[in-house]
Coordinates of C-alpha atoms and ligand atoms in Angstrom, one line a residue:
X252 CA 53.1 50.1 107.0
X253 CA 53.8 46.5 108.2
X254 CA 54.1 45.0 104.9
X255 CA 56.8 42.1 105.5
X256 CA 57.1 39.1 108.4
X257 CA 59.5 36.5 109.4
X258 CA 58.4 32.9 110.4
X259 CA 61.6 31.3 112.3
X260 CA 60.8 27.7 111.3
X261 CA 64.0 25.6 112.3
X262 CA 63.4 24.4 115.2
X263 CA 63.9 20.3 115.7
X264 CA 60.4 20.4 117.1
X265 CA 61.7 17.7 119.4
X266 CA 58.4 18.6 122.1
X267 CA 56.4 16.8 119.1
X268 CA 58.8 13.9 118.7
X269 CA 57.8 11.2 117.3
X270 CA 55.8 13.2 115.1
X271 CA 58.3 15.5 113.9
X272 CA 61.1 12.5 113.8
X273 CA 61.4 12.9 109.5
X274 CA 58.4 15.6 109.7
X275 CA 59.0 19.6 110.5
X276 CA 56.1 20.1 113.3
X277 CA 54.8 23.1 110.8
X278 CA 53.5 20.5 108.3
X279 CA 51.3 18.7 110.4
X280 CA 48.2 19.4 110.0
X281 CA 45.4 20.7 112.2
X282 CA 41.8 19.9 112.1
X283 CA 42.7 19.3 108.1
X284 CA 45.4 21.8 107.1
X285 CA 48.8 22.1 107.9
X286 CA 49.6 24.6 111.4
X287 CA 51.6 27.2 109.3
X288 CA 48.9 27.6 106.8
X289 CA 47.2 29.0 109.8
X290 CA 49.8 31.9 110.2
X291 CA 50.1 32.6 106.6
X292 CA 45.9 33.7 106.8
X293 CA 46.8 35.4 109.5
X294 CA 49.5 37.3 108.1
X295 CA 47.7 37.8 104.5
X296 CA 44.7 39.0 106.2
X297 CA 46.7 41.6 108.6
X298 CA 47.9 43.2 105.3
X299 CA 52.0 41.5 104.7
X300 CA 52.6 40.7 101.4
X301 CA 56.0 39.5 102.2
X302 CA 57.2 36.1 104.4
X303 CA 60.2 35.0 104.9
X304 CA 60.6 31.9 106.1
X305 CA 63.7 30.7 108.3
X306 CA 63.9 27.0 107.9
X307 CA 67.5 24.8 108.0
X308 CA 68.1 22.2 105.5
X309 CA 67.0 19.3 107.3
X310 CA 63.5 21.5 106.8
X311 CA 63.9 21.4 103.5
X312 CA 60.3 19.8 103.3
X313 CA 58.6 23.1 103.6
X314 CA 60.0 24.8 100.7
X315 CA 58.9 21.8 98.6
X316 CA 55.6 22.3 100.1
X317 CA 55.1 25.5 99.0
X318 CA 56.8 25.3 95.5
X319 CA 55.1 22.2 95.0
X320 CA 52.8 23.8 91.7
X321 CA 54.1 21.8 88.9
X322 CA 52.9 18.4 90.5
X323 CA 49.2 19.9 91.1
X324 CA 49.7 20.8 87.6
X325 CA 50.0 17.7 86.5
X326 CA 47.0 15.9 88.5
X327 CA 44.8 18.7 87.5
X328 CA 45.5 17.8 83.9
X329 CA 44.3 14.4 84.8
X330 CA 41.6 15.5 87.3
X331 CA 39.6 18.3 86.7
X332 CA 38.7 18.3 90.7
X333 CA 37.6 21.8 91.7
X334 CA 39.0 20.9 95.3
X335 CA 42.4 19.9 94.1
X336 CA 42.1 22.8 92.0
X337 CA 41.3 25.4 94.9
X338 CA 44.5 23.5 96.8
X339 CA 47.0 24.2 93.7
X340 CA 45.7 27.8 93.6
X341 CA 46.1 28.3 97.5
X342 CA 49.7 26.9 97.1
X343 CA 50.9 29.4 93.7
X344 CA 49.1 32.3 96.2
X345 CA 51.4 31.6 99.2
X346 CA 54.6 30.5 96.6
X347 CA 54.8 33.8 95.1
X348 CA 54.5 35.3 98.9
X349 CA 57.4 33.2 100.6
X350 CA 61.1 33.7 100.4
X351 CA 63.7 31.2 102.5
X352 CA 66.5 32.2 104.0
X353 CA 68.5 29.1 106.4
X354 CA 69.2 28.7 109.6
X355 CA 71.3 25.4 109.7
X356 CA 72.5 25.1 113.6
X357 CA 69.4 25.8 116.2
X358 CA 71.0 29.1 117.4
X359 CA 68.0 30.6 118.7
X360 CA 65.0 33.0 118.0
X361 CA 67.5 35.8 117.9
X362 CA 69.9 34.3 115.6
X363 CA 66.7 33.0 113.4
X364 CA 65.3 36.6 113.0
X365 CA 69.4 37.9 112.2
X366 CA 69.0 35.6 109.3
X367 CA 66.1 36.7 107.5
X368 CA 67.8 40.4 107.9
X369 CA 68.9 41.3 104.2
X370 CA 65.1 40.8 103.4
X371 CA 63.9 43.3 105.7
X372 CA 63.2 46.8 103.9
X373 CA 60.9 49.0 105.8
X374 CA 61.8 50.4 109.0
X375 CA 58.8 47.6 110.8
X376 CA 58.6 43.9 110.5
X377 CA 56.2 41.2 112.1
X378 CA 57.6 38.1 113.6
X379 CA 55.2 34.9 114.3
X380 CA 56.5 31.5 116.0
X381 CA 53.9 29.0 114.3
X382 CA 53.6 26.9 117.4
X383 CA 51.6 30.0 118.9
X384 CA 48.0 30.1 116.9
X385 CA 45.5 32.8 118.3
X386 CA 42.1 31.5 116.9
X387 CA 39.0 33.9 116.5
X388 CA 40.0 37.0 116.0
X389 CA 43.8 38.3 113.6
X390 CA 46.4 39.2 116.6
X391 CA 48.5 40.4 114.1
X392 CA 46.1 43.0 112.4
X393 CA 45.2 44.3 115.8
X394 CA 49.0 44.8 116.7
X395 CA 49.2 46.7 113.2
X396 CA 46.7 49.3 114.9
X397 CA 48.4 49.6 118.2
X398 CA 51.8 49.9 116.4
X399 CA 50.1 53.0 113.8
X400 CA 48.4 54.2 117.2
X401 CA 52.1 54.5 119.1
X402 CA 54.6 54.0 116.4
X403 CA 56.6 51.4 118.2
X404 CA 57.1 47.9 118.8
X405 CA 54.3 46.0 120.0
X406 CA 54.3 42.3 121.1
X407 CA 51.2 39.9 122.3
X408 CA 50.8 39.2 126.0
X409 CA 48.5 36.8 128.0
X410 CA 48.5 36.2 131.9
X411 CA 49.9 32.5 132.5
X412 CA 49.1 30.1 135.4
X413 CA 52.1 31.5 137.9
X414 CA 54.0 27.8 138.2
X415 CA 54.7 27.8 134.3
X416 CA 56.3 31.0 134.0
X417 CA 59.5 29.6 133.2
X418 CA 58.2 28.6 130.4
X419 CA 57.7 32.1 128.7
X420 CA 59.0 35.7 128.1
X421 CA 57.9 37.3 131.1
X422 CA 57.1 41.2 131.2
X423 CA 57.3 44.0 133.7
X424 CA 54.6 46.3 133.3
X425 CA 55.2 50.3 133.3
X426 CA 51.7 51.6 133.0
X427 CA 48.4 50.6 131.1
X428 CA 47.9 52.9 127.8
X429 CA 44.4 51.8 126.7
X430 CA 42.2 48.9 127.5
X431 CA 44.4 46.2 125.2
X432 CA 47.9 48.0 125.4
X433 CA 50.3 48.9 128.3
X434 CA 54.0 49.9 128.2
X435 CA 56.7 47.3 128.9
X436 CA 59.2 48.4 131.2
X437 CA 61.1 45.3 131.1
X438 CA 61.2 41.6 130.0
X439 CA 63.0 38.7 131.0
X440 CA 63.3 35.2 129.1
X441 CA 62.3 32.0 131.0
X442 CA 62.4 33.1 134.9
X443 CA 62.4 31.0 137.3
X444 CA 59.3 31.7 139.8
X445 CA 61.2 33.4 142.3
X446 CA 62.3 36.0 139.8
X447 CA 59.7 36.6 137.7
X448 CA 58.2 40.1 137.4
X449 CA 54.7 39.0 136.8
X450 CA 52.8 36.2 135.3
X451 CA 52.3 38.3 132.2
X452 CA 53.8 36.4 129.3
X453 CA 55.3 37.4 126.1
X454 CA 53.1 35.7 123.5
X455 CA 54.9 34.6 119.6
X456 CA 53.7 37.7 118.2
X457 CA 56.1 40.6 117.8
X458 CA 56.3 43.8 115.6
X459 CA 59.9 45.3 115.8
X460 CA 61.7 47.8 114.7
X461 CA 64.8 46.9 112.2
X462 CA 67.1 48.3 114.6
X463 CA 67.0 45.1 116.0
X464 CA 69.3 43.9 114.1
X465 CA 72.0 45.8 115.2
X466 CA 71.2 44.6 119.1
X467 CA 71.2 41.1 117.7
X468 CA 74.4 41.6 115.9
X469 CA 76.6 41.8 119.4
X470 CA 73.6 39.7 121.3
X471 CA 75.6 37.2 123.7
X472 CA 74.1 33.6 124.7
X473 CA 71.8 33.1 126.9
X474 CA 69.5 30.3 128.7
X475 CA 70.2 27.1 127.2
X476 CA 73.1 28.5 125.1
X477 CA 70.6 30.1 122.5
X478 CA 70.6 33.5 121.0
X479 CA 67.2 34.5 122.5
X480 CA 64.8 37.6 120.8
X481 CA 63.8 38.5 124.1
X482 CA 67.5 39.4 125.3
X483 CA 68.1 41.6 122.4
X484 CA 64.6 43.4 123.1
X485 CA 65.5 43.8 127.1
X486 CA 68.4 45.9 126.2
X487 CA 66.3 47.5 123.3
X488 CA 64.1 48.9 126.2
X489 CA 66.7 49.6 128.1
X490 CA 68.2 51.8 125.7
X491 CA 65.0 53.5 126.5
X492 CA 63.1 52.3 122.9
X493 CA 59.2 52.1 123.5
X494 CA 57.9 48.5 123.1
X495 CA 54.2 48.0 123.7
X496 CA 52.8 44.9 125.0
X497 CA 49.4 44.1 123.3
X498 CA 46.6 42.0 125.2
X499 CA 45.2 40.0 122.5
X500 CA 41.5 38.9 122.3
X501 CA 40.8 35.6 120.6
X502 CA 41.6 32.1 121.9
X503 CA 45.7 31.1 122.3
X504 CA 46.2 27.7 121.4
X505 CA 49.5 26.3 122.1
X506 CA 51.0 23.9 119.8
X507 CA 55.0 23.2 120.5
X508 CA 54.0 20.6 122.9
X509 CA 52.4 16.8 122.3
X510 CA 49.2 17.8 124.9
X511 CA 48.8 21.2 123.1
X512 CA 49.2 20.2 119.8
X513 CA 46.4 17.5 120.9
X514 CA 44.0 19.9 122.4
X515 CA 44.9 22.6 119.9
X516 CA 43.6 19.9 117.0
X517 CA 40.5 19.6 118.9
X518 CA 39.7 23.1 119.6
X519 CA 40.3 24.4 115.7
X520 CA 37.6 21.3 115.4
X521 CA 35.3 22.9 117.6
X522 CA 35.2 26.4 115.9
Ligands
G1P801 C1 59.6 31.6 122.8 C2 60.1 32.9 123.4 C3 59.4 33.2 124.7 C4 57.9 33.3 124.4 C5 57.4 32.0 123.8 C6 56.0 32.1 123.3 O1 59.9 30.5 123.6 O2 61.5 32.7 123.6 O3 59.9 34.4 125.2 O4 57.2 33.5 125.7 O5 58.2 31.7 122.6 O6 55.5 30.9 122.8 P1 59.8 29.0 123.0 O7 58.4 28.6 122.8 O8 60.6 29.0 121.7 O9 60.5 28.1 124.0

C-alpha cells in the first residue's frame, strides 16, 4: 500500500524568476489555484494519506499557506461566504495531511528525498516534483497499479523531442511488460545528445522503495554539484533492483520554466 509521498519543494525556482523573486513557484496559481494544490488532488485521489513536504526556510510561505485556518476562521466569522468557507475547509483537509521537514541549502532531488526519510514508514513511498502536472487522467493512481501488478519501483516516462534530452532523466529500455509498462535497464541524468540511450524521459513521478535511502546515504555529487535521485536509482538497478518505467496517459504540462508555466496556465484553462 502506497500510503505516504514526498513533495521536494526547495528549489529557488529561479527558471520562474521574477515570479518566484519573494514567491516559491508552488504558490502561484494556475488557471485559479495554486500548482501544488494540483498534486495534493492527485495524491489524495491515488489513495496517500500522508505528504511530506520538503521546503527550506526561505519557503517558509508554504507552511503558512497550509496552516493558515485560524485567519479563515476569523473572516468566516465575519462573512458567512459559502466559497470562503469551502476554501478554509480545503485548507484544514490538506493541514492535517502535510508534515515539513527542511532542506536549507539546494543539495539536490536526492538530498531532498534523504530529508523527508524519518517520515517514511512503509516499505513504498511516492515522490512528485510539482513543476510536472499530468492533467486528465491520476499518474500517480495508475503507478499504484503497476507497482501492486510487479511489486517494484515504478517511475513515469514520456518520449521527448531528441535535441532536449539533456534536459531530463533519460532511460534505457530492457523489454516492454504490458502496453503502459516496460523494464528499465538503466537511466542516466541530463545526457548530453551524443550519449543518450533513448529519447525516453524520466517523468517527476516516482514510487520507490525505502531502500533508497541507504543508496542516497553514500550518493556522491553529480551534474551541477547536486545530489541527484536519478544517480542513486542507476546504481539501485544496477544492484540488480527492478524499477519499472510507466507510460502515462493524460496530458504533461511542464511548469519549471516561464514558457511552460505560460502555456501550462492556458491549457488547465482549456480543460
Ligand atoms: C528532474 C530530474 C530529471 C527528470 C525531471 C522531470 O530534473 O532530475 O531526471 O527528468 O525532473 O521533470 P529537474 O526538472 O529538477 O531539472
Amino acid at each position: 500500500m502506497i500510503k505516504q509521498a514526498i513533495i521536494p519543494l526547495a528549489g529557488l525556482g529561479t527558471r520562474l524568476l521574477p515570479l518566484t523573486s519573494v514567491f516559491p513557484k508552488e504558490l502561484l496559481p494556475m488557471n485559479g489555484k495554486p500548482g501544488i494544490e494540483y498534486i495534493l488532488d492527485e495524491c489524495i485521489n491515488a489513495g496517500v494519506n500522508e505528504i511530506i513536504f520538503v521546503i527550506s526556510k526561505k519557503k517558509e510561505i508554504i507552511k503558512k499557506y497550509f496552516n493558515n485556518d485560524s485567519f479563515y476562521r476569523s473572516i468566516i466569522k465575519k462573512k458567512n461566504d459559502p466559497r470562503i468557507i469551502k476554501e478554509y475547509k480545503k485548507i484544514l483537509f490538506f493541514k492535517k495531511k502535510i508534515k515539513f521537514v527542511y532542506q536549507n541549502k539546494p543539495m539536490g532531488t536526492g538530498d531532498a528525498v534523504l530529508k523527508a526519510k524519518k517520515y517514511i514508514k512503509s516499505k513504498y513511498f511516492l515522490m512528485l516534483f510539482a513543476d510536472d502536472l499530468i492533467m486528465k487522467t491520476n499518474c500517480s493512481k495508475a503507478m499504484i497499479k503497476a507497482h501492486k501488478k510487479y511489486n517494484c519501483s515504478v517511475m513515469a516516462s514520456m518520449n521527448v523531442n531528441k535535441n532536449t534530452v539533456n534536459r531530463w532523466g533519460i532511460y534505457s529500455v530492457d523489454k516492454k511488460l504490458d502496453k503502459f509498462n516496460f523494464k528499465i535497464s538503466d537511466v542516466i541524468e541530463k545526457p548530453d545528445l551524443l550519449n543518450a540511450p533513448s529519447n525516453n524521459a524520466v517523468i517527476g513521478r516516482y514510487i520507490l522503495s525505502k531502500k533508497i535511502f541507504t543508496y542516497l546515504k553514500n550518493q556522491a555529487k553529480g551534474k551541477d554539484g547536486e545530489i541527484h535521485i536519478t544517480d542513486a536509482i542507476r546504481r539501485m538497478i544496477l544492484d540488480q533492483n527492478l524499477f519499472i518505467g510507466h507510460k502515462f496517459k493524460g496530458k504533461y504540462l511542464d511548469c519549471g520554466s516561464m514558457n511552460g508555466f505560460i502555456k501550462s496556465g492556458i491549457e488547465i484553462f482549456k480543460l
